[in-house]
Coordinates of C-alpha atoms and ligand atoms in Angstrom, one line a residue:
M1 CA 68.8 91.8 115.5
A2 CA 71.2 91.7 112.6
S3 CA 74.7 92.8 113.4
I4 CA 77.7 94.3 111.6
V5 CA 81.0 93.1 113.0
T6 CA 84.2 95.1 112.6
F7 CA 87.8 94.0 113.3
A8 CA 89.8 96.5 115.4
E9 CA 93.6 96.6 115.0
H10 CA 95.9 98.4 117.4
R11 CA 99.6 99.2 117.7
D12 CA 101.7 100.5 120.6
G13 CA 98.6 100.6 122.7
K14 CA 96.6 102.8 120.3
L15 CA 93.8 101.9 117.9
R16 CA 94.9 102.3 114.3
R17 CA 92.9 104.9 112.4
P18 CA 91.5 102.4 109.8
S19 CA 89.9 100.5 112.7
L20 CA 88.0 103.6 113.7
E21 CA 87.1 104.2 110.1
A22 CA 85.6 100.7 109.9
V23 CA 83.6 101.2 113.1
S24 CA 82.4 104.6 111.9
E25 CA 81.3 103.1 108.5
A26 CA 79.5 100.3 110.3
R27 CA 77.7 102.9 112.4
R28 CA 76.7 104.7 109.2
L29 CA 75.4 101.5 107.6
A30 CA 73.7 100.2 110.7
G31 CA 70.6 102.5 110.4
A32 CA 69.9 101.4 106.8
L33 CA 70.5 97.7 107.6
G34 CA 68.6 97.8 111.0
A35 CA 71.7 96.3 112.6
S36 CA 73.8 96.7 115.7
V37 CA 77.6 97.3 115.6
E38 CA 79.9 94.8 117.3
S39 CA 83.7 95.1 117.3
V40 CA 86.3 92.5 117.9
I41 CA 89.7 93.3 119.5
L42 CA 92.5 90.9 120.4
G43 CA 95.7 91.4 122.3
S44 CA 97.2 91.2 125.8
G45 CA 97.0 93.9 128.5
G46 CA 94.8 96.1 130.5
F47 CA 94.9 98.8 127.8
L48 CA 92.4 96.8 125.7
S49 CA 89.5 98.0 127.8
G50 CA 90.4 101.6 127.1
L51 CA 90.4 100.8 123.4
A52 CA 87.0 99.1 123.7
D53 CA 85.7 102.3 125.2
E54 CA 87.1 104.3 122.3
L55 CA 85.4 101.9 119.8
A56 CA 82.2 102.6 121.7
S57 CA 82.7 106.3 121.3
Y58 CA 82.8 105.9 117.5
G59 CA 79.7 103.7 117.4
A60 CA 80.2 100.1 118.6
D61 CA 77.3 98.8 120.6
K62 CA 79.2 95.8 121.8
V63 CA 82.9 95.0 121.9
H64 CA 84.3 91.4 122.1
V65 CA 87.6 91.7 124.0
F66 CA 90.0 88.7 123.6
D67 CA 92.8 89.4 126.2
A68 CA 95.4 86.7 126.6
E69 CA 99.2 86.6 126.7
A70 CA 99.2 84.3 123.6
L71 CA 97.4 87.0 121.7
A72 CA 100.1 89.7 122.2
S73 CA 101.4 89.1 118.7
Y74 CA 99.3 88.7 115.6
S75 CA 98.7 85.1 114.4
T76 CA 96.7 84.6 111.2
E77 CA 95.3 81.3 112.4
V78 CA 94.3 82.3 115.9
Y79 CA 93.0 85.8 115.0
A80 CA 91.0 84.4 112.1
R81 CA 89.5 81.7 114.5
A82 CA 88.5 84.4 117.0
L83 CA 86.9 86.7 114.3
A84 CA 85.1 83.9 112.6
G85 CA 83.9 82.6 116.0
V86 CA 82.3 86.0 116.8
V87 CA 80.8 86.3 113.3
S88 CA 79.2 82.9 113.4
G89 CA 78.2 83.3 117.1
T90 CA 76.4 86.6 116.4
G91 CA 75.0 85.6 113.0
A92 CA 76.5 88.8 111.6
T93 CA 75.3 89.8 108.2
V94 CA 78.2 92.2 107.4
V95 CA 81.9 92.0 108.5
L96 CA 84.2 95.0 108.0
V97 CA 88.0 94.6 108.2
P98 CA 90.6 97.4 107.5
F99 CA 92.6 96.8 104.3
T100 CA 95.9 97.0 106.2
A101 CA 98.7 94.5 106.0
M102 CA 97.1 92.6 108.9
G103 CA 93.6 92.9 107.4
R104 CA 94.7 91.7 104.0
D105 CA 96.1 88.6 105.7
L106 CA 93.3 88.0 108.2
A107 CA 90.1 88.7 106.2
P108 CA 90.6 86.0 103.5
R109 CA 91.4 83.3 106.1
A110 CA 88.3 84.2 108.2
A111 CA 86.1 84.4 105.0
A112 CA 87.3 81.0 103.9
S113 CA 86.5 79.4 107.3
L114 CA 83.0 81.1 107.2
S115 CA 82.4 80.2 103.5
A116 CA 81.7 83.9 103.1
G117 CA 82.2 86.1 100.0
L118 CA 84.9 88.7 100.5
V119 CA 85.2 92.0 98.6
S120 CA 88.6 93.5 99.1
D121 CA 89.9 97.1 99.0
C122 CA 86.5 98.7 99.0
V123 CA 86.4 102.5 98.6
A124 CA 82.6 102.9 99.1
L125 CA 79.8 100.9 100.6
S126 CA 76.0 101.5 100.3
V127 CA 72.8 99.6 101.1
K128 CA 70.5 98.5 98.2
D129 CA 67.4 96.5 98.9
G130 CA 68.6 95.6 102.4
R131 CA 72.0 94.3 101.0
L132 CA 75.4 95.7 100.8
E133 CA 76.9 97.1 97.6
A134 CA 80.6 97.9 97.3
R135 CA 82.7 99.9 94.9
R136 CA 86.3 98.8 94.4
P137 CA 89.1 99.6 92.0
M138 CA 90.1 97.1 89.3
Y139 CA 93.0 96.8 86.8
A140 CA 95.3 98.8 89.1
G141 CA 92.8 101.6 89.5
K142 CA 92.0 102.0 85.8
A143 CA 88.3 101.0 86.4
Y144 CA 85.9 100.7 89.3
A145 CA 83.6 97.7 89.8
T146 CA 80.3 97.7 91.7
V147 CA 80.0 94.4 93.5
R148 CA 77.2 92.7 95.4
W149 CA 77.4 89.6 97.5
E150 CA 75.5 86.3 97.4
G151 CA 74.8 84.8 100.7
Q152 CA 75.9 85.8 104.2
P153 CA 77.9 87.1 105.8
Q154 CA 79.0 89.9 103.4
M155 CA 82.7 90.5 104.2
A156 CA 84.6 93.6 103.0
T157 CA 88.0 95.0 103.6
L158 CA 88.1 98.9 103.6
R159 CA 90.8 100.9 102.0
P160 CA 92.4 103.1 104.7
N161 CA 91.9 106.9 104.7
V162 CA 88.9 106.7 102.3
F163 CA 86.0 106.2 104.8
P164 CA 85.5 109.2 107.1
L165 CA 85.7 109.0 110.8
G166 CA 82.3 109.5 112.5
A167 CA 81.8 112.1 115.2
R168 CA 83.3 110.9 118.5
D169 CA 81.0 110.8 121.5
A170 CA 82.9 109.9 124.6
S171 CA 79.7 109.5 126.6
R172 CA 78.6 106.6 124.3
K173 CA 79.1 103.2 126.1
A174 CA 79.2 99.7 124.7
E175 CA 78.6 96.3 126.3
I176 CA 82.0 94.8 126.8
V177 CA 82.2 91.0 126.5
T178 CA 85.3 89.1 127.6
A179 CA 85.9 86.4 125.0
N180 CA 88.2 83.5 124.7
V181 CA 89.7 81.6 121.8
E182 CA 91.7 78.5 121.5
T183 CA 95.3 79.8 121.0
G184 CA 96.9 76.7 119.5
S185 CA 98.6 77.5 116.2
R186 CA 100.9 75.8 113.7
A187 CA 103.0 79.0 113.5
R188 CA 104.6 80.8 116.5
V189 CA 105.9 84.4 116.5
V190 CA 109.3 84.4 118.2
G191 CA 110.0 88.1 117.9
V192 CA 108.9 91.4 116.4
H193 CA 111.6 93.8 115.1
A194 CA 110.2 97.3 114.4
T195 CA 112.1 99.1 111.6
A196 CA 110.8 102.6 111.7
T197 CA 109.9 104.3 115.0
G198 CA 108.5 107.7 115.6
K199 CA 107.7 108.2 111.9
V200 CA 104.3 108.8 110.3
E201 CA 102.8 105.5 109.1
L202 CA 102.5 105.6 105.3
T203 CA 99.0 104.0 105.0
E204 CA 97.5 106.3 107.7
A205 CA 99.3 109.5 106.7
Q206 CA 97.2 112.5 105.6
I207 CA 100.1 113.9 103.6
I208 CA 102.8 111.9 101.7
V209 CA 105.8 113.1 99.8
S210 CA 107.2 110.5 97.5
G211 CA 110.4 110.3 95.5
G212 CA 111.3 108.6 92.3
R213 CA 114.2 108.0 90.0
G214 CA 114.2 111.7 89.1
L215 CA 116.1 112.3 92.3
K216 CA 119.1 110.6 90.5
G217 CA 120.6 108.9 93.6
P218 CA 120.1 108.1 97.3
E219 CA 122.3 111.0 98.3
N220 CA 119.5 113.3 97.1
F221 CA 116.6 111.6 98.7
H222 CA 117.0 114.0 101.7
L223 CA 115.2 116.6 99.5
V224 CA 112.1 114.5 99.7
E225 CA 112.5 113.8 103.4
S226 CA 113.0 117.6 104.1
L227 CA 109.8 118.5 102.4
A228 CA 108.0 115.7 104.2
G229 CA 109.5 116.9 107.5
A230 CA 108.3 120.5 106.8
L231 CA 104.8 119.3 106.1
G232 CA 104.6 116.7 108.8
A233 CA 104.2 114.1 106.1
A234 CA 105.2 110.5 105.6
V235 CA 107.8 109.6 103.0
G236 CA 107.0 107.3 100.1
A237 CA 108.9 106.0 97.1
S238 CA 108.5 104.5 93.7
R239 CA 109.6 100.9 93.1
A240 CA 112.4 102.0 90.9
V241 CA 114.2 103.6 93.9
V242 CA 113.3 100.8 96.2
D243 CA 114.7 98.2 93.8
A244 CA 117.8 100.4 93.4
G245 CA 118.3 100.1 97.2
W246 CA 117.9 103.9 98.0
V247 CA 115.2 103.2 100.5
D248 CA 113.6 100.3 102.2
H249 CA 110.6 98.4 100.7
Q250 CA 108.3 99.6 103.5
Y251 CA 108.3 103.0 101.7
Q252 CA 107.1 101.6 98.4
V253 CA 103.8 102.9 97.1
G254 CA 102.0 101.0 94.4
Q255 CA 100.7 97.7 93.2
T256 CA 103.4 95.7 94.9
G257 CA 103.9 98.2 97.7
K258 CA 101.4 100.0 99.9
T259 CA 98.1 101.4 98.9
V260 CA 97.6 104.9 100.2
S261 CA 94.8 107.5 100.2
P262 CA 96.1 110.7 101.8
S263 CA 94.6 114.1 101.5
L264 CA 97.7 115.3 99.7
Y265 CA 100.2 113.2 97.7
V266 CA 103.3 115.0 96.3
A267 CA 105.1 112.9 93.6
C268 CA 108.6 114.1 93.0
G269 CA 110.5 112.8 90.0
I270 CA 108.0 109.9 89.6
S271 CA 106.9 109.1 86.0
G272 CA 103.4 107.8 87.0
A273 CA 103.6 104.2 85.8
I274 CA 100.3 102.3 86.1
Q275 CA 101.7 100.2 88.9
H276 CA 102.6 103.3 90.9
L277 CA 99.2 104.9 90.3
A278 CA 97.5 101.7 91.5
G279 CA 98.7 102.6 95.0
M280 CA 98.0 106.3 95.2
S281 CA 95.4 107.4 92.6
S282 CA 92.7 107.6 95.2
S283 CA 94.6 110.4 97.0
K284 CA 92.4 113.5 97.3
Y285 CA 94.9 116.0 95.9
I286 CA 97.9 115.0 93.9
V287 CA 100.8 117.4 93.2
A288 CA 103.3 116.2 90.6
I289 CA 106.8 117.6 90.1
N290 CA 108.4 116.3 86.9
K291 CA 110.7 117.9 84.3
D292 CA 108.9 116.0 81.5
A293 CA 105.6 117.8 80.7
D294 CA 104.3 114.6 79.0
A295 CA 104.9 112.3 82.1
P296 CA 101.8 110.2 82.8
I297 CA 101.7 111.4 86.4
F298 CA 100.3 114.7 85.1
K299 CA 97.2 113.0 83.8
I300 CA 96.0 112.3 87.3
A301 CA 97.6 115.3 89.1
S302 CA 95.4 118.0 90.6
Y303 CA 98.4 120.4 90.3
G304 CA 101.5 119.9 88.1
L305 CA 104.8 121.6 88.3
V306 CA 106.9 121.1 85.2
G307 CA 110.5 121.5 86.3
D308 CA 113.6 120.2 88.0
V309 CA 113.1 118.6 91.5
F310 CA 116.6 119.9 92.5
E311 CA 115.4 123.5 92.0
I312 CA 111.8 123.1 93.1
L313 CA 112.0 120.9 96.2
P314 CA 114.3 123.2 98.3
K315 CA 112.1 126.2 97.4
L316 CA 108.9 124.4 98.2
T317 CA 110.4 123.1 101.5
E318 CA 111.4 126.7 102.5
A319 CA 108.0 128.1 101.5
A320 CA 106.2 125.4 103.5
R321 CA 108.3 126.0 106.6
A322 CA 107.8 129.8 106.3
Y323 CA 104.0 129.4 105.7
L324 CA 103.6 127.0 108.6
A325 CA 105.7 129.2 110.9
S326 CA 103.6 132.2 110.1
K327 CA 100.5 130.2 111.1
G328 CA 102.1 129.5 114.4
Ligands
LIG401 C1 104.6 93.7 88.2 C2 105.1 95.1 88.5 C3 104.8 95.6 89.7 C4 105.2 96.9 90.0 N1 104.9 97.5 91.2 C5 105.3 98.8 91.4 C6 104.9 99.5 92.6 O1 104.3 98.9 93.5 N2 105.2 100.8 92.7 C7 105.9 101.5 91.7 O2 106.2 102.7 91.9 N3 106.3 100.9 90.6 C8 106.0 99.6 90.4 N4 106.4 98.9 89.3 C9 107.4 99.6 88.4 C10 106.8 100.7 87.5 O3 106.4 100.0 86.3 C11 107.8 101.7 87.2 O4 109.0 101.1 86.6 C12 108.3 102.6 88.4 O5 107.1 103.1 89.0 C13 109.1 103.8 87.9 O6 109.6 104.5 89.0 P1 109.9 106.1 88.8 O7 108.7 106.8 88.3 O8 110.6 106.5 90.0 O9 111.1 106.0 87.6 P2 111.0 106.4 86.1 O10 109.9 105.8 85.4 O11 112.4 106.3 85.6 O12 110.6 108.0 86.1 C14 111.5 109.0 86.6 C15 110.8 110.3 86.3 O13 111.6 111.3 86.8 C16 111.5 112.4 85.9 N5 112.8 113.2 86.2 C17 114.1 112.9 85.9 N6 114.9 113.9 86.3 C18 114.1 114.8 86.9 C19 114.4 116.0 87.5 N7 115.7 116.5 87.7 N8 113.4 116.7 88.0 C20 112.1 116.3 87.9 N9 111.8 115.2 87.3 C21 112.8 114.4 86.8 C22 111.5 111.8 84.6 O14 110.9 112.7 83.6 C23 110.6 110.6 84.8 O15 109.3 110.9 84.5 C24 106.0 97.6 89.0 C25 106.3 97.0 87.8 C26 105.8 95.8 87.5 C27 106.1 95.1 86.2

């Protein structure tokens, strides 16, 4: 039987949402392709078996668990070797990897070693004549391409927050396979230093409030953070404010920052340069606040507020707090 292999990424003992989106999408495609769904997870520790069960509940028929101390930290070389090993061992026809920082690094390496075609940053997948067809943005989101693969396996990275989660069925069980990989590598991780803890991860956030140069200075960025706090949102930023040193690069949204697809993106004092739009134009609803009615951000905004961020943001924050408090 043909199989679809998905790569599962986790952090702090929990599966990252894009991993669940990948396995959900694999389950959705499995019927049309007459394929089974197999997931690959690597790491170190007993918690991996719980994560394997969770992958099963979202649709995996089989989970390949690589559990070794040497796999505790991500290594491109070793992780790609493990993923490619499962793909060639199962003769998988389709491989789905989340388009996260790790997936962007891992998938090309695994694809190269498998001589497979890789379509990155897919926003839709369908099956035509028994083969996969993908839709992906091009030219920083100005156009969309429909792409088909030649040969097998057909590898794709999936943009986070675009593919819906399937219905979870906790009674669904998968075959769990303990797998091994040669852990020798030319690079060694000597330490991992987390910068932001306890904050909503930008690429997985359902709501993002982003600030741009219209905030005038770092001392005013708290206005963006307050609205984000009120909405339970992640904070984002334009490159202009990152380059000016107001906030760290990890907050940058755009072509050279993070690609996000939240349900709601609030752009505050951001002009809407094409490089910024490249990272957020697939958001479901976009609210723009800008004092220039001709700012390009309004061309893609679902709702536009022409006005001063210094007047609007405090009122919006207060209104959001009051509304959410009234909802209990
Ligand atoms: C190769 C390359 C890669 C790039 N990658 C990225 C990227 O990843 N992400 C990114 O964001 N940019 C990127 N850029 C930069 C991009 O071209 C823009 O320069 C940047 O996005 C502008 O940031 P901004 O909108 O905050 O600032 P500006 O363009 O200066 O816009 C500020 C906006 O704030 C409005 N404003 C001013 N005062 C107020 C106020 N009081 N109230 C309300 N509105 C106000 C103004 O009307 C204006 O529209 C890249 C550029 C290049 C060349």
